[in-house]
CSV table of C-alpha atoms in Angstrom, one decimal:
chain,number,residue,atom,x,y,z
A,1,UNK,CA,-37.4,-28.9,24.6
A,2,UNK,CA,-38.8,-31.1,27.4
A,3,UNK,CA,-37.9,-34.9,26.9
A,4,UNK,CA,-41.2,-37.1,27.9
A,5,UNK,CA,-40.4,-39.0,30.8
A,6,UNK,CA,-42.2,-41.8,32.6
A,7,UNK,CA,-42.3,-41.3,36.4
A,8,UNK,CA,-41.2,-43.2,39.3
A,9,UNK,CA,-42.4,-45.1,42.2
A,10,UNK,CA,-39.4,-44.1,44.8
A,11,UNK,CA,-40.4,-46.0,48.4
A,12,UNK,CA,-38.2,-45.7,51.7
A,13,UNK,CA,-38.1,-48.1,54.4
A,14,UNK,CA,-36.3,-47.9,57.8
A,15,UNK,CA,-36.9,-48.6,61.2
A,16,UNK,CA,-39.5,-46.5,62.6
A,17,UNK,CA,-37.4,-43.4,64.7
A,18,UNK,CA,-34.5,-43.6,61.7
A,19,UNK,CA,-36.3,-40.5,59.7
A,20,UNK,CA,-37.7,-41.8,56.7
A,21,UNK,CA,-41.0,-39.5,57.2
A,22,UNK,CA,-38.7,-36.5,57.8
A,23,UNK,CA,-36.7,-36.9,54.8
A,24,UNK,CA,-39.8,-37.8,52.9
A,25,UNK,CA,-41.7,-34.6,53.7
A,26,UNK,CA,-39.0,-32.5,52.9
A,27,UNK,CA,-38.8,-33.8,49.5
A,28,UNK,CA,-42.3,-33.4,48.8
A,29,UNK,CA,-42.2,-30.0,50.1
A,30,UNK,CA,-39.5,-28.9,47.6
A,31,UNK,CA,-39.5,-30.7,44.6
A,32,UNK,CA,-42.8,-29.7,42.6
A,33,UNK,CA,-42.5,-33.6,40.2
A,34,UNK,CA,-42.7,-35.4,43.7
A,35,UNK,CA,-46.3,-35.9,45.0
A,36,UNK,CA,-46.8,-38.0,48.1
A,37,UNK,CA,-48.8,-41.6,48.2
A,38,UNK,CA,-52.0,-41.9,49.9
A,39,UNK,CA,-52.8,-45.4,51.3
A,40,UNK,CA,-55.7,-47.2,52.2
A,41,UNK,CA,-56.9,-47.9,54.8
A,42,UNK,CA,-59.7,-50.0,57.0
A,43,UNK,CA,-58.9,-48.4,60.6
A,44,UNK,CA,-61.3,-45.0,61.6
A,45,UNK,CA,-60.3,-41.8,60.8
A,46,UNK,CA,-58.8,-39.4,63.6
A,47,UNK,CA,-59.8,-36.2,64.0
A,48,UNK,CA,-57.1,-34.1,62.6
A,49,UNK,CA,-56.7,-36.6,59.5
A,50,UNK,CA,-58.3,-35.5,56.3
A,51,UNK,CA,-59.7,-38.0,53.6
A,52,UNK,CA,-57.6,-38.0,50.7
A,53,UNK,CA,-54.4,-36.2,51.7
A,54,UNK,CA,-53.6,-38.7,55.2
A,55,UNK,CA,-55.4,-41.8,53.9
A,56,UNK,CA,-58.5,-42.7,51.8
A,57,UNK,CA,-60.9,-44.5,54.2
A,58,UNK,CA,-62.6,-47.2,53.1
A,59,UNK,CA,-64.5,-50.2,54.5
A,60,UNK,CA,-63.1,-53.9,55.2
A,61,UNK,CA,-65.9,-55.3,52.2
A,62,UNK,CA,-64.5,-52.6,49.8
A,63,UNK,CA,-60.6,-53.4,50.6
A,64,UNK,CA,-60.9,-57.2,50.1
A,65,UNK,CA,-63.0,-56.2,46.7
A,66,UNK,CA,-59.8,-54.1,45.9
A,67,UNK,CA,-57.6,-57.0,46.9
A,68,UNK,CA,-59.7,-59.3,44.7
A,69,UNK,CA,-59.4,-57.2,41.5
A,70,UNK,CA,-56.2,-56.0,41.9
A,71,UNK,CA,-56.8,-52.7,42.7
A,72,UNK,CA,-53.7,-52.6,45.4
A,73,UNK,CA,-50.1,-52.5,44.6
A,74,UNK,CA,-49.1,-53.7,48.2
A,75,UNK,CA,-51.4,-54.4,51.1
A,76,UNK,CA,-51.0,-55.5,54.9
A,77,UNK,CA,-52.7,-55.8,58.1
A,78,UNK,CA,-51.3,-54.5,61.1
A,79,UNK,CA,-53.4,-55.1,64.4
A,80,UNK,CA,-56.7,-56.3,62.1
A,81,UNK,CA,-57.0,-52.8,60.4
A,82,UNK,CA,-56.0,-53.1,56.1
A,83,UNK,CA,-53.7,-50.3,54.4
A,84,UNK,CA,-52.7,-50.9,51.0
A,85,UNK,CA,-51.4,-48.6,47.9
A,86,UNK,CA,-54.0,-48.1,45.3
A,87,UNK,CA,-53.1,-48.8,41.9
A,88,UNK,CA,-54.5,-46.3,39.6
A,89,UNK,CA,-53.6,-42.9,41.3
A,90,UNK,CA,-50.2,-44.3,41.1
A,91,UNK,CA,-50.6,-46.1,37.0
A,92,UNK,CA,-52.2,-42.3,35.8
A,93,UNK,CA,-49.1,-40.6,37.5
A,94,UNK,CA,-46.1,-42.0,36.2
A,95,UNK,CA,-47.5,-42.6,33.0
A,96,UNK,CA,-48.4,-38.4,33.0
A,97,UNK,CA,-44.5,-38.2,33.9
A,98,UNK,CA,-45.0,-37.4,37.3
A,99,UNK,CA,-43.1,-39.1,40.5
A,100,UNK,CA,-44.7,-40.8,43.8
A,101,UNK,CA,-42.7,-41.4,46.6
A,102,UNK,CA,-43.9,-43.4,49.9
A,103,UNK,CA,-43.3,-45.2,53.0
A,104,UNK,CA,-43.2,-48.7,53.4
A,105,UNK,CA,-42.2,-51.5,55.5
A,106,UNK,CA,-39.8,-54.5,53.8
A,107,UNK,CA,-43.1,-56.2,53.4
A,108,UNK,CA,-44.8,-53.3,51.2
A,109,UNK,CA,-41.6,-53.0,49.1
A,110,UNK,CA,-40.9,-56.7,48.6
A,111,UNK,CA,-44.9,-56.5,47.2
A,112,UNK,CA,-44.3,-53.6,44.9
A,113,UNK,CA,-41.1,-55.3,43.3
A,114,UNK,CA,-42.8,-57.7,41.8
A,115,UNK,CA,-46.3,-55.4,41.0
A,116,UNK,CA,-44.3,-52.3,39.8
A,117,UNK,CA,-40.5,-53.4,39.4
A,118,UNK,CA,-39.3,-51.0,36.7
A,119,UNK,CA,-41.0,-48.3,38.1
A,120,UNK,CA,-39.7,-48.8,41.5
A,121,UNK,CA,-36.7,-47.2,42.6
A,122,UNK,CA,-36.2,-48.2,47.1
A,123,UNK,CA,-34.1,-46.5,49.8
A,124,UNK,CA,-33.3,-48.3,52.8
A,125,UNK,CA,-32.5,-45.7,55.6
A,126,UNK,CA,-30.4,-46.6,58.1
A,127,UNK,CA,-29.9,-45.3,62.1
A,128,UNK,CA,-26.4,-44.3,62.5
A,129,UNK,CA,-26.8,-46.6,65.8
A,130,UNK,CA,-28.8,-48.1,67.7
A,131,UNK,CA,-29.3,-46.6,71.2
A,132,UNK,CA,-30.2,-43.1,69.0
A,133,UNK,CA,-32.9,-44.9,67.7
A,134,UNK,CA,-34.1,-46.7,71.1
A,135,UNK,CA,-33.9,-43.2,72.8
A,136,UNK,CA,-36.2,-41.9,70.2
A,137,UNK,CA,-39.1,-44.3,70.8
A,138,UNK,CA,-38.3,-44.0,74.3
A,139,UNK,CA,-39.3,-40.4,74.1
A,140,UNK,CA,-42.3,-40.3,71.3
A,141,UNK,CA,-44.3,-43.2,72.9
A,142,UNK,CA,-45.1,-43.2,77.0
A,143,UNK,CA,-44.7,-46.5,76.9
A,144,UNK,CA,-44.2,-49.4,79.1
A,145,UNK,CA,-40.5,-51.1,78.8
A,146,UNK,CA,-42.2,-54.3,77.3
A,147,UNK,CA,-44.1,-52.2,74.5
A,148,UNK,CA,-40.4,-50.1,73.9
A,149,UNK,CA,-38.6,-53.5,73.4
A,150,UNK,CA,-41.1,-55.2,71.2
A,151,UNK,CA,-40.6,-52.1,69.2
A,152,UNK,CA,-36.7,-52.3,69.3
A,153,UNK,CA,-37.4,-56.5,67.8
A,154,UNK,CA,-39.4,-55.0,65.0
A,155,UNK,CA,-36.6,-52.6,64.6
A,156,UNK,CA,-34.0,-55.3,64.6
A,157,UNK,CA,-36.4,-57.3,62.2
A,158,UNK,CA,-36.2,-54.0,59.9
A,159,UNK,CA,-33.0,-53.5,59.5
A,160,UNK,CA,-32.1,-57.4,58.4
A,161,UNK,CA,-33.9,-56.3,54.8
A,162,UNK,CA,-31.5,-53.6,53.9
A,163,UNK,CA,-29.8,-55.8,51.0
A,164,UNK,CA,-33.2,-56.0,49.4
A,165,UNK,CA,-32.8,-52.4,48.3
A,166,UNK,CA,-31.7,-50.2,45.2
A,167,UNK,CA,-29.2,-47.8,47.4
A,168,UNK,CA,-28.7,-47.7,51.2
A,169,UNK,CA,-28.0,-44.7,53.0
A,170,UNK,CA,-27.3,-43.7,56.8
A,171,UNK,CA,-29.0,-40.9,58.3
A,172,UNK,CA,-26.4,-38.8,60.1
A,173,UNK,CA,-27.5,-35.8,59.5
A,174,UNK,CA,-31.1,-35.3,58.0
A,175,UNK,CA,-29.8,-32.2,55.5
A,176,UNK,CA,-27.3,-34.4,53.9
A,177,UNK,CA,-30.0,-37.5,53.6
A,178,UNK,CA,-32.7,-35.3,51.9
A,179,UNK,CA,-29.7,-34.1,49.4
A,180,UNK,CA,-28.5,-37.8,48.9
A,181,UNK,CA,-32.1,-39.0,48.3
A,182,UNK,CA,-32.2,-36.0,45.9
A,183,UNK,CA,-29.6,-37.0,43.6
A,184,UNK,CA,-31.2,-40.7,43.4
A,185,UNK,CA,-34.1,-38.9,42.2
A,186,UNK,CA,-32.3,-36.9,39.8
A,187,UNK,CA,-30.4,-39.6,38.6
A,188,UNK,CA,-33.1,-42.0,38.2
A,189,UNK,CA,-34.7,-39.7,36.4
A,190,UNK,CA,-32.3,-39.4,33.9
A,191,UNK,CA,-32.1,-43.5,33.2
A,192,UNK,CA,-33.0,-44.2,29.7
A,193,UNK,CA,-35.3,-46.4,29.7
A,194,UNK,CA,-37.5,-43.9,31.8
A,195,UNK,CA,-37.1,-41.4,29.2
A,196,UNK,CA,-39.9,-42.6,26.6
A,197,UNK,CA,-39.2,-39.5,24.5
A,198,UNK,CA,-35.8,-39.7,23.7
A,199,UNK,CA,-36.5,-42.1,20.5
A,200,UNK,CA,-38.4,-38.8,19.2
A,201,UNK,CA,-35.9,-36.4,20.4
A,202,UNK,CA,-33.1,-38.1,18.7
A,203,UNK,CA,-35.1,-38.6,15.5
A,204,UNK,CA,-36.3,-35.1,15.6
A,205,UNK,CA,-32.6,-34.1,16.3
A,206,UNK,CA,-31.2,-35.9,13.2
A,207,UNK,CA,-34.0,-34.5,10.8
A,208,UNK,CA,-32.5,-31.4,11.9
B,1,UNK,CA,-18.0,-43.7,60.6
B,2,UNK,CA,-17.3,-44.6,56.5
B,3,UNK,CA,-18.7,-47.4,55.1
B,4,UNK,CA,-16.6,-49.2,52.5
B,5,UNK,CA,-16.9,-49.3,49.4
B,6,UNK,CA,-16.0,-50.2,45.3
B,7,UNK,CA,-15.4,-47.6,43.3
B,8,UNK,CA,-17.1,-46.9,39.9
B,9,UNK,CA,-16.1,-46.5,36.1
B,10,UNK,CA,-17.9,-43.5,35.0
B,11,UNK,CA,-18.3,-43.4,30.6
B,12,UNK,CA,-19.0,-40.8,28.9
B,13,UNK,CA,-19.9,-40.7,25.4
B,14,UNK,CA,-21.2,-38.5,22.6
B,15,UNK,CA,-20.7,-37.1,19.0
B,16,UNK,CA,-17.6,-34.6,19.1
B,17,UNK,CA,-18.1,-31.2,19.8
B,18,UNK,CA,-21.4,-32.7,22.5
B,19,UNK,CA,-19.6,-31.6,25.2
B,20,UNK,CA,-18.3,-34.5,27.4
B,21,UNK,CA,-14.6,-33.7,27.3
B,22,UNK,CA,-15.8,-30.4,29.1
B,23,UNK,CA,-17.7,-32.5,31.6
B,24,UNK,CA,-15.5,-34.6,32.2
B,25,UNK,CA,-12.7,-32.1,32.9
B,26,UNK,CA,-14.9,-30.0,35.4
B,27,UNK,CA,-16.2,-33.3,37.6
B,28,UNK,CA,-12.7,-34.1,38.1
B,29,UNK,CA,-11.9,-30.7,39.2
B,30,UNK,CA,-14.5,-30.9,41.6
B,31,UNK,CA,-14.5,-34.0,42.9
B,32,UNK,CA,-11.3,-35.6,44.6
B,33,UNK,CA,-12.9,-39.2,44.7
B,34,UNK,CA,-12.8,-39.0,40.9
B,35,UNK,CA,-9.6,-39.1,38.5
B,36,UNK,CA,-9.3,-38.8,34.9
B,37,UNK,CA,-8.5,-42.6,33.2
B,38,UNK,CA,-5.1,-42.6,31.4
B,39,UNK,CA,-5.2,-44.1,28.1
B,40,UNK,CA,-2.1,-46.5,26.2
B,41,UNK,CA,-1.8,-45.3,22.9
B,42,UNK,CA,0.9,-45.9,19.9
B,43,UNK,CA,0.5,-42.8,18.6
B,44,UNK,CA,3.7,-40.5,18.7
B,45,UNK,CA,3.9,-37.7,21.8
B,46,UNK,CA,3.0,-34.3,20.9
B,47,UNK,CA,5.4,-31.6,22.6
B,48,UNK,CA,2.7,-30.2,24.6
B,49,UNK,CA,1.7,-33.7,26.0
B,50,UNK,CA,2.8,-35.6,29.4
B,51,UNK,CA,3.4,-39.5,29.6
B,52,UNK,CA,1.4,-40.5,32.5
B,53,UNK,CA,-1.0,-37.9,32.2
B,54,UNK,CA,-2.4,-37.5,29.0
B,55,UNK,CA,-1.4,-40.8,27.7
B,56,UNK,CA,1.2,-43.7,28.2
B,57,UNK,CA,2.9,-43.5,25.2
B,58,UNK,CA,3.9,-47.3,23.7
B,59,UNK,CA,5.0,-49.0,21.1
B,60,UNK,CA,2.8,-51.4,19.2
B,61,UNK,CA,4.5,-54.8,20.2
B,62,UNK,CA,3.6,-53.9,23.6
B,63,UNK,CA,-0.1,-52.7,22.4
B,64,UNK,CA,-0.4,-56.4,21.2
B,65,UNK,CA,0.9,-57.9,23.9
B,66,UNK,CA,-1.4,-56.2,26.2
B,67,UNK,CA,-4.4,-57.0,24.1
B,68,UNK,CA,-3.3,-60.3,23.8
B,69,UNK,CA,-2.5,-60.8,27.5
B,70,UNK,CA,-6.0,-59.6,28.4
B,71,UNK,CA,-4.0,-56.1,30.3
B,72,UNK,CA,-7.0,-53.7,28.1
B,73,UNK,CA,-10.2,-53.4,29.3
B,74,UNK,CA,-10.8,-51.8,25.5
B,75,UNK,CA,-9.0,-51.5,22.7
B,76,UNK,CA,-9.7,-49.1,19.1
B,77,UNK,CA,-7.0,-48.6,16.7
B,78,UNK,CA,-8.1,-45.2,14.3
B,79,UNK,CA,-5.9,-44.1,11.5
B,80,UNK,CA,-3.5,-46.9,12.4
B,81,UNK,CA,-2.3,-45.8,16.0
B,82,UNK,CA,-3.4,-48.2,19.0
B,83,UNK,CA,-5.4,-46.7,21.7
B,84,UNK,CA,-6.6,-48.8,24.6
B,85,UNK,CA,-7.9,-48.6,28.5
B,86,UNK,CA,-5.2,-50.1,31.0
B,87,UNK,CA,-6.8,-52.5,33.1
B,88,UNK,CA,-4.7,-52.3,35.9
B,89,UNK,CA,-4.7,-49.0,37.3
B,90,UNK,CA,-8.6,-48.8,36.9
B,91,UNK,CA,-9.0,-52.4,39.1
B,92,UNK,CA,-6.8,-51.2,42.0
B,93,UNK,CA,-8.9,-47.5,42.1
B,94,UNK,CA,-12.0,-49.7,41.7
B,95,UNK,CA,-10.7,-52.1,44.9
B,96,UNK,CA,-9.6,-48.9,46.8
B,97,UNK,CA,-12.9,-47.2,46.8
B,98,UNK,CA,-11.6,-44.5,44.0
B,99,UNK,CA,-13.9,-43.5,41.1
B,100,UNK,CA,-12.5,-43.6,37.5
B,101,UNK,CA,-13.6,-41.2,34.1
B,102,UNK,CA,-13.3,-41.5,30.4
B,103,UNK,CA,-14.6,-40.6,27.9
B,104,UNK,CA,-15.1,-43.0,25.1
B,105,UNK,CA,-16.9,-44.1,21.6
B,106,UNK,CA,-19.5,-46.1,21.6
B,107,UNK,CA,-17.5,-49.0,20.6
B,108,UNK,CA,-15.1,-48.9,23.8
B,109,UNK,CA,-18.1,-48.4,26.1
B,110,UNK,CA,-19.5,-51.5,24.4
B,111,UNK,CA,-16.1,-53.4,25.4
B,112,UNK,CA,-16.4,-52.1,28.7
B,113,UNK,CA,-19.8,-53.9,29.3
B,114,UNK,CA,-18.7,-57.2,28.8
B,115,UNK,CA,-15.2,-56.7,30.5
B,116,UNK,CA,-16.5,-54.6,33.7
B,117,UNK,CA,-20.3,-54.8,33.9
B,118,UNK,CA,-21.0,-54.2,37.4
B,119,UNK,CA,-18.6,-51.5,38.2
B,120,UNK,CA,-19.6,-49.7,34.9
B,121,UNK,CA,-22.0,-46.1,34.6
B,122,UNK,CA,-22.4,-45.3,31.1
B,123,UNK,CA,-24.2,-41.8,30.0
B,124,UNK,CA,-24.5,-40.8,26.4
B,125,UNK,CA,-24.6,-36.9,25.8
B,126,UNK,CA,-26.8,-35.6,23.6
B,127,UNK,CA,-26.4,-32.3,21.8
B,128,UNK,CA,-29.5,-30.2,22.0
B,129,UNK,CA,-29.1,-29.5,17.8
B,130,UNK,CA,-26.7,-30.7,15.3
B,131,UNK,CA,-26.7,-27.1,13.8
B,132,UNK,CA,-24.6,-26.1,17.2
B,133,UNK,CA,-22.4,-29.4,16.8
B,134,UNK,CA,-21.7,-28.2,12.6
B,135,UNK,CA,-20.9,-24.9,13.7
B,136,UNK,CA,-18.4,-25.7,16.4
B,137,UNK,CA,-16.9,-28.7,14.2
B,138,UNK,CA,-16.4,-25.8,11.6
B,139,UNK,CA,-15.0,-23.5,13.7
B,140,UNK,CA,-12.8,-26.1,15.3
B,141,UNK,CA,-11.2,-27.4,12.0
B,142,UNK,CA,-9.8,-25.7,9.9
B,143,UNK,CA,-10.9,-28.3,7.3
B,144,UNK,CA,-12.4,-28.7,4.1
B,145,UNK,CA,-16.2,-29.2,3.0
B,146,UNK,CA,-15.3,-32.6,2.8
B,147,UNK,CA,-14.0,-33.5,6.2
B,148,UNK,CA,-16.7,-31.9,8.4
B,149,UNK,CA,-19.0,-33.9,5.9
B,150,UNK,CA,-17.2,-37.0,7.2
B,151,UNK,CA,-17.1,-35.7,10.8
B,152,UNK,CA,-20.8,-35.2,10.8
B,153,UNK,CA,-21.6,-38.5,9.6
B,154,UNK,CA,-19.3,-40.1,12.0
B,155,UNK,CA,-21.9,-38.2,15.0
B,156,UNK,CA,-24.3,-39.4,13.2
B,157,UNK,CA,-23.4,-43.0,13.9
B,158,UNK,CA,-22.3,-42.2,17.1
B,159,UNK,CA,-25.7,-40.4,18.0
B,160,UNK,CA,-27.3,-43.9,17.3
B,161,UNK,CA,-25.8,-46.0,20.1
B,162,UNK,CA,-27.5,-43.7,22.7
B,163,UNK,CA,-29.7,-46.8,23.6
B,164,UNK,CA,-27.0,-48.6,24.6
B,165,UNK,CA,-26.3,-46.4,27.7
B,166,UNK,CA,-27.7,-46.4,31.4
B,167,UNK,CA,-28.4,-43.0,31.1
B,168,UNK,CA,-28.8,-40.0,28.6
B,169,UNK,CA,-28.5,-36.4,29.3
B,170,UNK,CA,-28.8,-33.5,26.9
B,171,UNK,CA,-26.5,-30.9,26.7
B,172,UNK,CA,-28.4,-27.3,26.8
B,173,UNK,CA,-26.0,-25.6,29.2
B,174,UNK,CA,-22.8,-26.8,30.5
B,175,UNK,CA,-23.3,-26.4,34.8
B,176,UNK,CA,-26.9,-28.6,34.3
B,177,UNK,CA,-25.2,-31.1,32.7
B,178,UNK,CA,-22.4,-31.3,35.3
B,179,UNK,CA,-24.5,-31.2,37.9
B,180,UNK,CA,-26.8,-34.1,36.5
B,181,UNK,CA,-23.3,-36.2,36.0
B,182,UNK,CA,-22.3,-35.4,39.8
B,183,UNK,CA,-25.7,-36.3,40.6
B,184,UNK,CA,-25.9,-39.5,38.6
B,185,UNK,CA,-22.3,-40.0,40.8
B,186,UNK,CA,-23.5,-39.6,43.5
B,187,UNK,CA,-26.4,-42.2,43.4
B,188,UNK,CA,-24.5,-44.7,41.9
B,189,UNK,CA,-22.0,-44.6,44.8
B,190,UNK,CA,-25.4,-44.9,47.2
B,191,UNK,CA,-26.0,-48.4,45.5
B,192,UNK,CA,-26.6,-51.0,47.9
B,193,UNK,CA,-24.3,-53.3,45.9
B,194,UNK,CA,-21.2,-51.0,45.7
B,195,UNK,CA,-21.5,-50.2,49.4
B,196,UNK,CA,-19.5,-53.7,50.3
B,197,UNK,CA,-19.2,-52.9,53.6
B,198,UNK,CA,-22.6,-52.8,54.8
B,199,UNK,CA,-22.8,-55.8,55.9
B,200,UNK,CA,-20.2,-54.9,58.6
B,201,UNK,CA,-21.4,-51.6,59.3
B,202,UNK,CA,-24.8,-53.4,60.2
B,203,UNK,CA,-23.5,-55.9,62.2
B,204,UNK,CA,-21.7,-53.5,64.4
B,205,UNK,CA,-25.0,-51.7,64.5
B,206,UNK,CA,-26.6,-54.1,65.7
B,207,UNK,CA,-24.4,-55.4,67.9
B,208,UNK,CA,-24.8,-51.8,69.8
C-alpha cells in the first residue's frame, strides 16, 4: 500500500558551465515523480523553443499583474526581460504528490525559501575548479575576453552563496552527481513530515 | 580532492520483529564509513558474546558513575540490568569523519536529541502488518499467550513515537528498505552543514 506523500520543490544552483542543467535533465529523464519547472518569461520566443515545455511566454503587463497578485514564487530581471516561477503548476503538483525540480540562481532560491520553505529541498553544485569551468565558457560562447571575464565575476559571485544551501556537492564526474542528487531525492522523500499519509497508515496498521 | 567532514549518528528504531537489527547489520556490511555503536550494559556476558563487540560488559557502580559524570549519551535500565550509549567512542568517530549505527527504543532516541541534535538521523521502521510482526514474535519465543500479549503491546507503544523521527520507512522487503537507509546516508552526509570543510575547499577554488 502506497503512503500519500506531498511533493517537493528540489532547485539547483551553480555557476553557469558547473552542470546543473546536465544533471537536471538526466533526472527528469529517468525518474517518472520528477517533472521539470517551466518559467516565465517576458523575452521573445526563439524558434526552436516551444510554449509550455521551454517557457510560458507572456507579456511585461501580464508579468507585473502576476507579481502583483502573487502568482510568482521567485522572479528576476536579467537584461530588462522578466522570468519568474509560477505558483499554481507548482501548488497542484506537490499537493498531487508529485516532485518539481528547477534551476535557479542564489537570487531565485533565496526567494523560494521564504515563499515555499518546507517544500524546498536546494543543491548547490560545485566546479571541481576553476580554470575547468573558465575553459568551458571559453568554448560555448565566441566571445570577446571582457564578456568571458564578466562571466567568470558572476561565477565568482555564484559560488560565495553555497552555505545558503540544504546539501552541497562537487561535480567530478556527472554519473556520480546525478546518483548523489538521486539519493537526496530519495531521502527527502522519505522525511516525515512529507509523508501526509502515514497518520492513516499507522492507524489503519494498528486496527489491524 | 576530499572534503572534510563530521560524521553522523544514524538511529534506528521500531517495534521488535520490524526489522531494523537486519538493516542495521547489512548497511554495516556494506559500508566501511559506517560501524556498528557498542553499548555498556550491566547485564552478565552470555558465552556466545564478545566484550567490545557486542557489548562492554560493567558493573553497575561504574553504570552510575558514567551517568552521573555525563560519559552516556543515553541510558535505559529493563528488567534491572543498565544499558547505556558511550559517549566517547561515538564523539571521536563523529570528529574523525566516521558514521555510527544503533538501533534503539524510542526512549534512547529521544535522549539522543537533546544530547547530540545536529549530528543525529533518526528513522522509525514501520512494519507493513502487525499480523507479520505476531507471527514472527511467536515463532521467535517460545513463550506463553501471555508474554507475546505483553510483547505486542509493548510495539504498540513503540509504533506510536514514529512522529518523533526525521524519517519513516516501511518495511515490505528487506533490500528496499536498505537501500532507502543507504540512501537516506548518503544525503545526509551531502548536508551543507556536515561538510565542515567547505569553506576551505572553496577558498582554494577560488583561489585557482
Amino acid at each position: 500500500m502506497r503512503i500519500e506523500r506531498r511533493g517537493l520543490l528540489l532547485v539547483l544552483s551553480s555557476p553557469s558551465g558547473a552542470g546543473k542543467t546536465t544533471i537536471t535533465r538526466r533526472l527528469v529523464e529517468r525518474d517518472p515523480e520528477l517533472d521539470m519547472s517551466v518559467s516565465v518569461t517576458t523575452r521573445p520566443r526563439r524558434e526552436e523553443e516551444v510554449e509550455g515545455r521551454d517557457y510560458f511566454f507572456i507579456d511585461r503587463r501580464r508579468f507585473d499583474e502576476m507579481i502583483a497578485r502573487g502568482e510568482l514564487l521567485e522572479h528576476a530581471s536579467v537584461f530588462e526581460h522578466g522570468y519568474g516561477t509560477p505558483r499554481r503548476p507548482i501548488e497542484l503538483a506537490l499537493a498531487a504528490g508529485h516532485d518539481v525540480v528547477g534551476d535557479l540562481d542564489w537570487q531565485g532560491t533565496l526567494q523560494l525559501t521564504e515563499t515555499v520553505r518546507d517544500d524546498l529541498v536546494s543543491i548547490f553544485v560545485l566546479p571541481p575548479s576553476l580554470t575547468a569551468l573558465e575553459a568551458r565558457l571559453r568554448t560555448r560562447a565566441q566571445d570577446s575576453a571582457a564578456v568571458v571575464a564578466a562571466r567568470m565575476a558572476k561565477s565568482a559571485e555564484e559560488i560565495s552563496h553555497w552555505p545558503e544551501y540544504d546539501y552541497v556537492i562537487v561535480n567530478h564526474d556527472i554519473e556520480d552527481s546525478v546518483a548523489q542528487v538521486q539519493a537526496i531525492v530519495t531521502a527527502e522523500r522519505l522525511r516525515r513530515e512529507r509523508q501526509v499519509g502515514l497518520p492513516d497508515f499507522v492507524n489503519r496498521l494498528r486496527a489491524g
